[in-house]
Coordinates of C-alpha atoms and ligand atoms in Angstrom, one line a residue:
M1 CA 247.7 55.2 -23.4
L2 CA 248.8 56.4 -20.0
Y3 CA 252.3 57.6 -19.3
P4 CA 254.1 55.1 -17.1
I5 CA 254.4 56.3 -13.5
D6 CA 255.0 54.6 -10.1
T7 CA 252.0 54.7 -7.9
E8 CA 250.8 52.6 -4.9
T9 CA 249.6 50.0 -7.4
R10 CA 252.2 50.3 -10.3
S11 CA 255.9 50.0 -10.5
V12 CA 258.1 51.1 -13.4
R13 CA 261.5 49.7 -14.4
D14 CA 263.5 51.7 -16.8
L15 CA 265.4 49.5 -19.4
G16 CA 267.7 52.4 -20.5
G17 CA 271.4 51.7 -20.8
V18 CA 273.7 49.9 -23.2
W19 CA 272.0 47.2 -25.3
D20 CA 273.5 44.7 -27.8
F21 CA 273.1 46.0 -31.4
C22 CA 273.6 44.6 -34.8
P23 CA 272.8 46.2 -38.2
D24 CA 271.2 43.6 -40.5
A25 CA 272.5 44.9 -43.9
G26 CA 271.5 41.7 -45.8
D27 CA 268.1 41.5 -44.0
I28 CA 268.9 37.9 -43.0
G29 CA 268.0 38.2 -39.3
L30 CA 264.4 37.1 -39.6
K31 CA 265.3 33.9 -41.6
A32 CA 268.2 33.2 -39.3
H33 CA 266.1 33.6 -36.2
W34 CA 268.1 36.3 -34.5
E35 CA 265.3 36.7 -32.0
S36 CA 266.7 33.5 -30.3
R37 CA 269.9 32.6 -32.1
P38 CA 273.4 34.1 -31.9
W39 CA 274.2 37.2 -34.0
P40 CA 277.2 37.4 -36.3
A41 CA 278.5 40.5 -34.6
V42 CA 277.5 42.6 -31.6
M43 CA 278.3 46.2 -30.8
P44 CA 277.2 48.3 -27.8
M45 CA 274.4 50.8 -28.4
P46 CA 272.9 53.3 -25.9
V47 CA 269.2 53.4 -25.3
P48 CA 267.5 55.8 -25.8
A49 CA 269.5 57.2 -28.7
S50 CA 269.5 57.1 -32.5
F51 CA 272.1 54.5 -33.6
N52 CA 273.3 56.7 -36.6
D53 CA 275.9 58.9 -34.9
I54 CA 277.2 56.6 -32.2
T55 CA 279.8 54.5 -34.2
T56 CA 282.6 55.8 -36.5
D57 CA 281.3 53.8 -39.4
A58 CA 279.4 55.6 -42.3
R59 CA 277.7 52.3 -43.1
V60 CA 275.9 52.4 -39.7
R61 CA 275.1 56.1 -40.1
D62 CA 273.6 55.6 -43.5
H63 CA 272.2 52.1 -42.9
V64 CA 268.9 51.3 -44.8
G65 CA 266.8 48.4 -43.5
P66 CA 266.6 46.5 -40.3
V67 CA 268.8 46.7 -37.2
W68 CA 268.5 44.5 -34.1
Y69 CA 268.7 45.4 -30.4
R70 CA 268.9 43.0 -27.5
R71 CA 269.2 43.0 -23.7
A72 CA 268.4 40.9 -20.6
A73 CA 266.0 41.9 -17.9
H74 CA 265.0 40.3 -14.6
C75 CA 261.5 40.5 -13.1
P76 CA 260.9 40.2 -9.4
E77 CA 258.8 37.3 -8.1
A78 CA 256.2 39.8 -6.8
W79 CA 255.3 40.7 -10.4
R80 CA 254.2 37.2 -11.3
S81 CA 250.5 37.8 -10.4
Q82 CA 250.4 41.2 -12.3
Q83 CA 250.2 42.5 -15.8
V84 CA 253.7 43.4 -16.9
R85 CA 253.7 45.7 -19.9
L86 CA 256.7 46.2 -22.1
R87 CA 256.5 49.8 -23.3
F88 CA 258.4 51.6 -26.0
G89 CA 258.3 55.4 -25.9
A90 CA 259.1 55.4 -29.6
A91 CA 261.0 53.1 -32.0
A92 CA 261.7 54.6 -35.5
H93 CA 260.0 53.4 -37.7
R94 CA 258.8 49.8 -37.7
A95 CA 259.3 47.5 -34.8
M96 CA 259.0 43.8 -34.0
V97 CA 259.5 42.7 -30.4
W98 CA 260.3 39.3 -29.0
V99 CA 260.4 38.2 -25.4
N100 CA 262.4 35.0 -24.7
G101 CA 262.2 34.1 -28.4
R102 CA 258.5 34.6 -28.8
L103 CA 256.9 37.4 -30.8
L104 CA 255.2 39.9 -28.4
C105 CA 254.1 42.7 -30.7
T106 CA 254.7 44.7 -33.9
H107 CA 254.3 48.5 -34.4
Q108 CA 254.5 51.0 -37.2
G109 CA 255.3 54.7 -36.7
G110 CA 258.4 56.2 -35.2
F111 CA 257.1 58.9 -32.9
L112 CA 254.5 57.4 -30.7
P113 CA 254.5 54.8 -27.9
F114 CA 253.3 51.2 -28.0
E115 CA 253.1 48.5 -25.3
A116 CA 252.0 45.0 -24.8
D117 CA 251.4 42.7 -21.8
A118 CA 254.5 40.6 -21.7
A119 CA 253.6 38.6 -18.6
P120 CA 252.7 35.4 -20.4
L121 CA 256.1 35.3 -22.0
L122 CA 258.2 36.4 -19.0
R123 CA 260.1 34.5 -16.4
F124 CA 259.9 35.7 -12.8
G125 CA 262.1 35.5 -9.7
A126 CA 264.4 32.5 -9.6
D127 CA 263.1 31.2 -13.0
G128 CA 265.9 33.3 -14.6
A129 CA 266.6 36.2 -16.8
N130 CA 264.5 37.3 -19.8
T131 CA 265.8 38.3 -23.2
I132 CA 264.2 41.1 -25.0
V133 CA 265.0 41.4 -28.7
V134 CA 263.8 44.2 -31.0
R135 CA 264.1 44.4 -34.8
I136 CA 263.7 48.0 -36.1
D137 CA 263.3 48.9 -39.7
N138 CA 264.1 52.5 -40.7
I139 CA 262.8 52.4 -44.3
L140 CA 260.6 55.2 -45.3
D141 CA 258.2 54.5 -48.2
W142 CA 254.7 55.4 -49.2
T143 CA 253.1 53.6 -46.3
T144 CA 255.1 55.5 -43.6
L145 CA 254.9 59.0 -42.2
P146 CA 257.0 60.8 -43.2
P147 CA 257.1 59.0 -46.6
G148 CA 260.2 58.2 -48.6
E149 CA 261.6 56.1 -51.4
V150 CA 264.4 53.6 -51.4
K151 CA 266.7 53.5 -54.4
H152 CA 268.6 50.3 -55.0
A153 CA 272.0 50.7 -56.6
G154 CA 272.5 47.5 -58.5
D155 CA 268.8 46.7 -59.0
G156 CA 268.2 44.1 -61.6
G157 CA 268.4 40.8 -59.6
D158 CA 265.3 39.3 -58.0
V159 CA 266.4 40.3 -54.6
P160 CA 267.4 44.0 -54.2
D161 CA 270.9 44.4 -52.6
M162 CA 270.0 46.3 -49.4
S163 CA 273.7 46.9 -48.5
R164 CA 273.8 49.3 -51.5
A165 CA 270.3 50.8 -50.9
R166 CA 269.9 54.6 -50.5
Q167 CA 267.0 56.1 -48.7
D168 CA 265.5 59.2 -50.3
Y169 CA 263.0 61.4 -48.6
F170 CA 261.4 64.8 -49.0
H171 CA 261.4 66.3 -45.6
D172 CA 264.3 68.4 -44.2
F173 CA 265.6 66.4 -41.2
F174 CA 267.9 63.4 -41.0
N175 CA 266.2 60.1 -40.9
Y176 CA 267.5 59.1 -37.5
A177 CA 266.3 55.7 -36.3
G178 CA 266.5 53.4 -33.3
L179 CA 265.1 53.1 -29.8
H180 CA 264.5 56.8 -29.5
R181 CA 262.6 57.0 -26.3
P182 CA 262.6 55.2 -22.9
V183 CA 261.9 51.4 -22.9
R184 CA 260.2 50.4 -19.7
L185 CA 258.6 47.4 -17.9
I186 CA 255.5 48.4 -16.0
A187 CA 253.9 46.0 -13.4
Q188 CA 250.3 46.9 -12.8
P189 CA 247.1 45.2 -11.8
A190 CA 245.2 43.4 -14.4
L191 CA 241.9 45.1 -15.4
G192 CA 243.1 48.3 -13.9
I193 CA 243.0 51.9 -15.3
E194 CA 243.5 51.9 -19.0
N195 CA 243.0 55.5 -19.9
I196 CA 241.7 58.8 -18.6
R197 CA 240.1 61.6 -20.6
T198 CA 239.6 65.0 -19.2
R199 CA 237.9 68.2 -20.5
V200 CA 237.6 71.6 -18.8
A201 CA 234.9 74.3 -19.2
R202 CA 234.7 77.7 -17.7
I203 CA 231.6 78.7 -15.8
E204 CA 230.6 81.9 -14.0
D205 CA 232.9 84.0 -16.1
G206 CA 235.9 82.1 -15.0
A207 CA 235.1 82.1 -11.3
A208 CA 234.7 78.4 -11.4
A209 CA 235.6 75.4 -13.7
R210 CA 233.8 72.2 -14.6
L211 CA 236.1 69.3 -15.0
F212 CA 234.8 66.3 -16.9
V213 CA 236.6 63.0 -16.2
E214 CA 236.1 59.8 -18.1
T215 CA 238.1 56.7 -16.9
E216 CA 238.5 53.6 -19.0
T217 CA 238.6 50.7 -16.5
A218 CA 236.8 47.4 -15.8
A219 CA 236.7 48.3 -12.1
P220 CA 233.2 48.8 -10.7
V221 CA 233.9 52.1 -9.1
C222 CA 236.5 55.0 -9.2
R223 CA 237.1 57.6 -6.6
V224 CA 238.3 60.9 -8.3
T225 CA 240.1 63.5 -6.3
L226 CA 241.5 66.8 -7.4
T227 CA 244.2 68.6 -5.4
D228 CA 245.4 72.1 -6.1
P229 CA 249.1 73.1 -6.7
R230 CA 249.6 73.4 -2.9
G231 CA 248.3 69.8 -2.4
V232 CA 244.9 70.9 -0.9
T233 CA 242.0 68.7 -2.0
V234 CA 239.5 71.0 -3.9
A235 CA 237.1 68.6 -5.5
E236 CA 236.1 65.0 -5.1
G237 CA 233.7 62.7 -6.9
A238 CA 233.0 59.1 -8.0
S239 CA 232.3 57.3 -11.2
H240 CA 230.6 53.9 -11.8
I241 CA 231.0 51.3 -14.5
D242 CA 227.4 51.3 -15.4
A243 CA 227.5 55.0 -16.1
G244 CA 230.6 54.6 -18.3
H245 CA 232.9 55.9 -15.5
A246 CA 232.1 59.5 -16.4
C247 CA 232.0 62.1 -13.7
E248 CA 232.1 65.9 -13.3
L249 CA 233.9 68.0 -10.7
R250 CA 233.3 71.6 -10.0
V251 CA 236.3 73.7 -9.0
A252 CA 235.7 77.0 -7.3
A253 CA 238.2 79.9 -7.8
P254 CA 240.4 77.9 -10.1
Q255 CA 244.0 78.8 -10.8
W256 CA 243.9 78.9 -14.6
W257 CA 246.9 77.4 -16.4
S258 CA 248.8 79.6 -18.8
P259 CA 252.5 80.1 -19.8
D260 CA 252.7 83.0 -17.4
A261 CA 251.2 81.0 -14.5
P262 CA 251.4 77.2 -15.2
A263 CA 249.4 76.1 -12.2
L264 CA 249.3 72.3 -12.1
Y265 CA 246.6 70.4 -10.2
E266 CA 246.8 66.7 -9.6
L267 CA 243.9 64.4 -10.5
K268 CA 244.0 61.1 -8.6
I269 CA 241.9 58.2 -9.8
E270 CA 241.5 55.2 -7.5
A271 CA 239.8 52.2 -9.2
R272 CA 238.1 50.2 -6.4
E273 CA 236.4 46.9 -5.9
D274 CA 232.7 46.7 -4.8
D275 CA 233.9 46.2 -1.3
G276 CA 236.1 49.3 -1.4
R277 CA 239.5 47.5 -1.8
L278 CA 242.0 49.5 -4.0
R279 CA 242.5 47.8 -7.4
D280 CA 244.6 50.5 -9.2
C281 CA 245.6 54.1 -8.8
Y282 CA 246.9 56.7 -11.2
R283 CA 247.9 60.4 -10.8
L284 CA 247.6 62.8 -13.6
P285 CA 249.1 66.3 -13.5
L286 CA 246.4 68.6 -14.9
G287 CA 246.3 72.3 -15.9
L288 CA 242.8 73.9 -16.0
R289 CA 242.5 76.1 -19.1
T290 CA 240.2 76.7 -22.1
V291 CA 241.1 77.5 -25.6
R292 CA 239.1 78.6 -28.6
V293 CA 239.2 80.7 -31.8
D294 CA 236.9 83.7 -32.0
G295 CA 236.9 85.7 -35.2
D296 CA 240.5 86.9 -35.6
R297 CA 241.6 85.9 -32.1
F298 CA 243.1 82.9 -30.5
L299 CA 241.7 82.8 -26.9
L300 CA 243.4 81.1 -24.0
N301 CA 241.2 81.4 -20.9
E302 CA 239.1 83.9 -22.9
R303 CA 242.0 86.2 -23.3
P304 CA 243.8 86.8 -26.7
F305 CA 246.9 84.7 -26.9
Y306 CA 249.8 85.5 -29.2
F307 CA 252.3 82.6 -30.0
R308 CA 255.9 83.8 -29.6
G309 CA 258.4 81.0 -30.2
F310 CA 259.8 78.5 -32.6
G311 CA 259.5 75.4 -34.6
R312 CA 261.9 72.9 -33.0
H313 CA 263.4 69.5 -33.6
E314 CA 264.2 66.6 -31.3
D315 CA 267.8 66.6 -32.3
A316 CA 271.2 66.9 -30.6
D317 CA 274.8 65.9 -31.0
L318 CA 275.5 62.2 -30.9
R319 CA 272.1 61.1 -29.6
G320 CA 270.3 62.3 -32.7
K321 CA 266.6 62.0 -31.9
G322 CA 267.2 60.0 -28.7
H323 CA 265.4 61.4 -25.7
D324 CA 267.5 63.3 -23.3
D325 CA 266.1 65.1 -20.2
A326 CA 269.2 67.3 -20.1
V327 CA 268.6 68.7 -23.6
N328 CA 264.9 69.2 -22.9
V329 CA 265.4 71.1 -19.7
R330 CA 268.1 73.2 -21.3
D331 CA 265.7 74.0 -24.1
I332 CA 262.9 75.0 -21.8
N333 CA 265.4 77.2 -19.9
L334 CA 266.4 78.9 -23.2
L335 CA 262.8 79.3 -24.2
R336 CA 262.0 81.1 -21.0
W337 CA 265.2 83.2 -21.2
I338 CA 264.4 84.4 -24.7
G339 CA 260.8 85.3 -23.7
A340 CA 259.1 82.6 -25.9
N341 CA 255.8 81.2 -24.8
S342 CA 255.4 78.4 -27.3
V343 CA 256.8 75.8 -29.7
R344 CA 255.4 73.6 -32.4
T345 CA 256.5 70.0 -32.2
S346 CA 257.7 70.1 -35.8
H347 CA 257.3 67.7 -37.5
Y348 CA 256.1 64.8 -35.3
P349 CA 254.7 64.2 -31.8
Y350 CA 257.5 64.7 -29.2
A351 CA 258.4 62.5 -26.3
E352 CA 255.8 62.6 -23.5
E353 CA 258.6 63.7 -21.1
F354 CA 258.8 67.0 -23.1
L355 CA 255.1 67.6 -22.8
R356 CA 255.1 66.9 -19.1
L357 CA 257.9 69.5 -18.7
A358 CA 256.0 72.0 -20.9
D359 CA 252.9 71.6 -18.7
R360 CA 255.0 72.2 -15.6
E361 CA 257.1 75.0 -16.9
G362 CA 254.5 76.9 -18.9
I363 CA 255.4 76.4 -22.6
A364 CA 252.4 76.3 -24.9
V365 CA 252.6 73.6 -27.6
I366 CA 251.2 73.1 -31.1
G367 CA 251.2 69.3 -31.3
E368 CA 252.0 68.1 -34.8
C369 CA 251.7 64.7 -36.4
P370 CA 254.4 63.4 -38.8
A371 CA 252.6 64.2 -42.0
V372 CA 255.5 66.0 -43.6
G373 CA 257.2 65.6 -47.0
L374 CA 253.9 65.5 -48.8
Y375 CA 254.7 68.3 -51.3
R376 CA 257.1 68.6 -54.2
F377 CA 257.8 72.1 -55.7
D378 CA 260.0 73.8 -58.2
E379 CA 262.4 76.7 -57.6
Q380 CA 259.6 79.2 -57.7
E381 CA 257.9 77.2 -55.0
N382 CA 255.2 76.1 -57.4
P383 CA 253.7 72.6 -57.0
V384 CA 255.1 69.9 -59.4
T385 CA 254.4 66.1 -59.1
P386 CA 251.0 65.1 -57.7
I387 CA 251.3 63.5 -54.2
F388 CA 247.8 62.3 -53.3
T389 CA 247.7 59.6 -56.0
E390 CA 246.8 56.0 -55.4
E391 CA 250.5 54.9 -55.6
K392 CA 251.6 57.6 -53.1
A393 CA 249.7 59.4 -50.4
G394 CA 246.3 58.3 -51.6
G395 CA 246.9 54.6 -50.8
S396 CA 247.5 53.0 -47.4
L397 CA 249.2 56.2 -46.2
R398 CA 245.8 57.7 -45.5
R399 CA 244.9 54.9 -43.1
H400 CA 248.3 55.3 -41.4
H401 CA 247.7 59.1 -41.1
L402 CA 244.3 58.5 -39.5
D403 CA 245.8 56.0 -37.1
T404 CA 248.7 58.3 -36.2
V405 CA 246.3 61.2 -35.5
R406 CA 244.2 58.9 -33.3
D407 CA 247.2 57.7 -31.3
M408 CA 248.6 61.2 -30.9
I409 CA 245.4 62.7 -29.6
T410 CA 244.7 59.8 -27.4
R411 CA 248.2 60.0 -25.9
D412 CA 248.3 63.8 -25.4
L413 CA 244.7 64.8 -24.8
N414 CA 245.2 65.7 -21.1
H415 CA 248.2 68.0 -21.6
A416 CA 247.3 71.6 -20.8
C417 CA 250.3 72.8 -22.7
I418 CA 248.8 71.6 -26.1
L419 CA 246.7 74.5 -27.4
M420 CA 246.2 73.3 -30.9
W421 CA 246.8 70.3 -33.2
S422 CA 248.7 70.5 -36.4
L423 CA 247.6 67.7 -38.7
G424 CA 250.4 68.2 -41.2
N425 CA 253.3 70.4 -42.5
E426 CA 253.8 71.6 -46.0
I427 CA 251.2 69.5 -47.8
A428 CA 250.2 69.6 -51.5
T429 CA 247.0 71.4 -50.4
H430 CA 246.2 72.4 -54.0
E431 CA 245.2 68.8 -55.0
D432 CA 241.6 67.8 -55.0
A433 CA 242.5 64.5 -53.4
A434 CA 244.4 66.3 -50.6
L435 CA 241.1 68.1 -49.7
E436 CA 239.3 64.8 -49.5
H437 CA 242.2 63.3 -47.5
F438 CA 242.3 66.1 -45.0
A439 CA 238.5 66.3 -44.7
A440 CA 238.7 62.8 -43.3
V441 CA 241.7 63.6 -41.0
T442 CA 240.2 66.8 -39.6
R443 CA 236.8 65.0 -39.1
L444 CA 238.5 62.4 -37.0
A445 CA 240.5 64.9 -35.0
R446 CA 237.4 66.9 -34.1
V447 CA 235.6 63.8 -33.0
L448 CA 238.5 62.8 -30.8
D449 CA 239.1 66.2 -29.4
P450 CA 236.3 68.8 -29.9
S451 CA 238.1 71.2 -27.5
R452 CA 241.1 72.2 -29.5
P453 CA 241.5 74.3 -32.7
L454 CA 243.1 72.6 -35.7
T455 CA 245.6 73.7 -38.2
I456 CA 247.4 72.3 -41.2
V457 CA 250.7 74.1 -41.8
E458 CA 250.9 75.6 -45.3
C459 CA 253.7 76.4 -47.7
N460 CA 251.3 76.8 -50.6
Y461 CA 250.2 80.3 -51.6
P462 CA 246.7 81.5 -50.8
R463 CA 245.8 81.2 -54.5
H464 CA 246.7 77.5 -54.6
S465 CA 245.6 76.2 -51.2
R466 CA 242.2 74.6 -50.9
I467 CA 242.1 73.4 -47.3
G468 CA 241.5 76.6 -45.4
G469 CA 237.9 75.7 -44.8
L470 CA 238.9 72.7 -42.8
V471 CA 241.0 74.4 -40.2
D472 CA 240.5 77.0 -37.4
V473 CA 243.9 78.8 -37.8
I474 CA 245.8 79.4 -41.0
A475 CA 249.4 78.6 -40.4
V476 CA 251.9 79.6 -43.0
N477 CA 255.6 78.9 -43.6
R478 CA 257.3 81.6 -45.7
Y479 CA 260.9 82.3 -46.7
Y480 CA 260.9 85.5 -48.7
G481 CA 264.4 86.9 -48.9
W482 CA 265.8 83.4 -48.5
Y483 CA 264.6 80.7 -50.9
L484 CA 262.9 83.5 -53.0
D485 CA 264.7 86.8 -53.8
C486 CA 267.9 85.5 -52.1
G487 CA 269.4 88.1 -49.8
D488 CA 266.8 90.8 -50.6
L489 CA 265.8 92.0 -47.2
A490 CA 264.1 95.1 -48.5
S491 CA 261.5 93.0 -50.5
I492 CA 260.3 91.1 -47.4
P493 CA 258.0 93.5 -45.6
E494 CA 255.8 94.3 -48.5
K495 CA 255.6 90.7 -49.8
I496 CA 254.7 89.2 -46.4
R497 CA 252.3 91.9 -45.6
A498 CA 250.5 91.4 -48.9
E499 CA 250.4 87.6 -48.6
L500 CA 249.1 87.5 -45.0
G501 CA 246.4 89.9 -46.0
E502 CA 245.4 87.6 -48.9
W503 CA 245.2 84.6 -46.5
R504 CA 243.0 86.6 -44.2
S505 CA 240.6 87.9 -46.9
R506 CA 240.3 84.5 -48.4
W507 CA 239.4 82.5 -45.3
K508 CA 238.6 85.1 -42.6
K509 CA 240.5 83.2 -40.0
P510 CA 243.4 84.1 -37.7
V511 CA 246.8 83.6 -39.2
L512 CA 250.0 82.3 -37.6
L513 CA 253.4 82.7 -39.3
S514 CA 254.6 79.3 -38.4
E515 CA 258.0 79.4 -40.0
Y516 CA 260.4 82.1 -41.3
G517 CA 264.2 82.0 -40.9
A518 CA 267.6 82.2 -42.5
D519 CA 270.5 79.8 -42.3
T520 CA 273.2 81.3 -40.2
I521 CA 276.7 80.2 -39.5
A522 CA 277.5 81.0 -35.8
G523 CA 280.5 83.3 -35.7
L524 CA 280.2 84.5 -39.4
H525 CA 279.9 88.3 -39.3
M526 CA 279.4 90.7 -42.3
L527 CA 278.9 94.4 -42.6
P528 CA 276.8 95.1 -44.6
E529 CA 274.9 91.9 -43.8
A530 CA 274.8 89.1 -46.3
M531 CA 273.2 85.7 -46.3
F532 CA 274.5 83.2 -43.7
S533 CA 275.9 85.9 -41.4
E534 CA 274.6 86.5 -37.9
E535 CA 273.8 90.1 -39.0
F536 CA 271.7 88.9 -41.9
Q537 CA 269.6 86.6 -39.6
V538 CA 268.9 89.6 -37.3
G539 CA 267.9 91.8 -40.3
Y540 CA 265.8 89.0 -41.7
L541 CA 263.7 88.5 -38.6
K542 CA 263.3 92.2 -38.1
A543 CA 262.0 92.6 -41.7
F544 CA 259.3 90.0 -41.0
N545 CA 258.4 91.2 -37.6
G546 CA 257.8 94.7 -38.7
A547 CA 255.2 93.4 -41.1
L548 CA 253.6 91.2 -38.5
D549 CA 253.2 94.0 -36.1
A550 CA 251.0 95.8 -38.6
H551 CA 248.4 93.1 -38.9
P552 CA 245.9 92.7 -36.0
F553 CA 244.7 89.2 -37.2
I554 CA 248.2 87.6 -36.8
V555 CA 248.1 85.3 -33.8
G556 CA 251.7 84.5 -33.6
E557 CA 255.2 84.2 -34.9
H558 CA 257.2 81.0 -34.8
V559 CA 260.8 81.5 -36.0
W560 CA 262.4 78.6 -37.9
V561 CA 264.1 77.2 -36.0
F562 CA 265.0 76.9 -32.3
A563 CA 268.4 75.2 -32.8
D564 CA 270.5 74.0 -35.8
F565 CA 269.7 70.4 -36.6
A566 CA 270.9 67.5 -38.8
T567 CA 269.6 66.9 -42.3
K568 CA 270.4 64.4 -45.0
Q569 CA 273.5 65.4 -47.0
G570 CA 272.9 67.7 -50.0
I571 CA 274.2 70.8 -51.6
T572 CA 271.8 73.1 -49.9
R573 CA 272.9 72.1 -46.4
I574 CA 276.3 72.6 -44.8
D575 CA 276.5 70.4 -41.7
G576 CA 272.7 70.4 -41.5
N577 CA 270.1 73.1 -41.3
R578 CA 271.6 76.2 -39.7
K579 CA 268.5 78.4 -39.3
G580 CA 268.8 77.9 -35.5
V581 CA 268.6 80.9 -33.3
F582 CA 270.7 78.7 -31.1
T583 CA 273.5 76.4 -32.3
R584 CA 273.0 72.6 -32.1
Q585 CA 274.9 72.8 -28.8
R586 CA 272.3 75.3 -27.5
Q587 CA 274.4 78.5 -27.5
P588 CA 272.9 81.8 -28.7
K589 CA 273.5 83.5 -32.1
A590 CA 273.1 87.3 -32.3
A591 CA 269.4 86.8 -33.3
A592 CA 268.7 85.3 -29.9
F593 CA 269.5 88.6 -28.2
Y594 CA 267.4 90.5 -30.7
L595 CA 264.4 88.2 -30.2
R596 CA 264.8 88.3 -26.5
R597 CA 264.5 92.1 -26.5
R598 CA 261.4 91.9 -28.7
W599 CA 259.7 89.1 -26.9
L600 CA 260.3 90.4 -23.3
R601 CA 259.0 93.7 -24.4
M602 CA 255.9 92.0 -25.8
R603 CA 255.5 90.0 -22.6
A604 CA 255.8 93.1 -20.5
T605 CA 253.1 94.8 -22.6
E606 CA 250.8 91.9 -22.3
A607 CA 251.3 91.7 -18.5
A608 CA 250.6 95.4 -18.2
H609 CA 247.4 94.9 -20.2
T610 CA 246.1 92.1 -18.0
R611 CA 247.5 93.6 -14.8
T612 CA 247.7 90.1 -13.3
H613 CA 251.5 89.8 -13.4
A614 CA 254.2 92.4 -12.8
P615 CA 256.2 93.0 -16.0
D616 CA 259.6 91.3 -15.9
I617 CA 261.9 93.5 -17.8
S618 CA 264.7 93.5 -15.3
T619 CA 267.0 91.5 -17.6
C620 CA 265.9 93.0 -20.9
Ligands
GCB1 C1 260.2 74.4 -44.2 C2 260.0 73.1 -43.5 C3 261.1 72.8 -42.6 C4 262.5 73.1 -43.2 C5 262.5 74.6 -43.5 C6 263.8 75.0 -44.2 O1 259.3 75.0 -44.7 O2 258.8 73.0 -42.9 O3 261.0 71.4 -42.3 O4 263.5 72.7 -42.4 O5 261.5 74.9 -44.4 O6 264.7 75.4 -43.5 O7 263.9 74.9 -45.4

């Protein structure tokens, strides 16, 4: 699905702003036809935003079940002859959409876009305003990703009392819900460009690139033009419907995309009629780069790449998981300031706006799908209840996981910033059925995108895990000295060194430490250091990093976590997860200055090695 942009044939109208909102505690809205009838109460709700932290009412924050959104929209007369798609960047977690009282579409999955042609239901010009109504259900169960279970206080009657329901879930971030990402109307030609797939190959030892372009369109012919970052046309071609609209361009002396030099080309596709008239036009920002795993190494443009960065969350004060360009741009600035080159979209696909920014600003991304919360363990981190059973993850969840991977890869395939796919986080990878499940998921991912390495992020120990054969990179989350051996910094280096060595000798693949971190209350200082203090967080990261430096097969370090974030209430969290190197307001803790020194030094060493860029240590 293409990202919505204005072009000479397409216009986009943003429907952000304040919508009408009503929680449906009794789940009566469907029967009472709230899609077309008045609501019992209406409150204002910003879009995009999570609804949870906007009001002062705990019942709204902790609401379980459906909520309703509504707004009016006018369409100009000129749109009458076009397709007019109503597109949701993301609605968490299940959505039903009506236009002027008639059902337009439904969707499941809170982290990916969906759209439908609303033209047949819309009014245009003087015919009047349109009413858009959305019902969103935030329930997590064993058919959703992430999964969850609803507990009904007062169960016993035939109909559960949803006003007293409590949502339980097994992942560590608050179950924010609502219209999280932009809602837009897009007027575009019928039978225009539906999708574009690109793939890049290096030839002549990097002196040239081959760019394969496949366009999904019913138009007879497409003109394909590539312009370089200065706007100079460097390659042109054409594709035809009878050849499946595939074409290949050759780019001489390409500027290869990397975090150090994020050169962005523009690929312009013009779908034309037989007589040459323009039917549709789309412009895709495109970085040329290749990526592969070779033995112990992760190669970007055939050079070893070391991931320095973080797991992150889409999470901020008040807006929760609501998209906000200000937060994203601030975060990218902080990532550059600290010398990071990458993030993992833990634990779900992020907004397309973030990926476009990462392409442009040079942040490498591990794109993760929302398979998280599929593991239960005891205090020693040993697996307990089985997860991949018929009643749980073995049922319809598998179908949903496959659909989500398909939609994520289809949406994000053309982003240069995405170097690897993560197909899940902290999974019960010791179960036979998990092996079968992930064999199907990895098979699908490789068919959809043969060009990127795959990982599944582990919390199991090497002796338990069974899925290492399915992936290209072993990614491990580990918290020695925090959840295990609390406060014992001295035990960390030996333990992590030994474990990483075990992973390596078991699977002979590169290893990424995808999470390590310590909850830290900004402003809490202790000498000697103790858990939760800023000094402890620094000591903790140092203890891990020393061990990482001793292992040549490590391809990266992702600290958990970029910024503090909200979680459900519980006795292990005080005002959320505080493992942020930055606060939730995006200000640095002491660890940020330590990491900055380390990562800028690493960056300078890499630059000196490649001799392509002058080391930037002026602000070390
Ligand atoms: C993990 C999870 C992450 C948690 C983190 C923690 O391993 O992947 O979602 O937030 O640990 O802080 O416990």
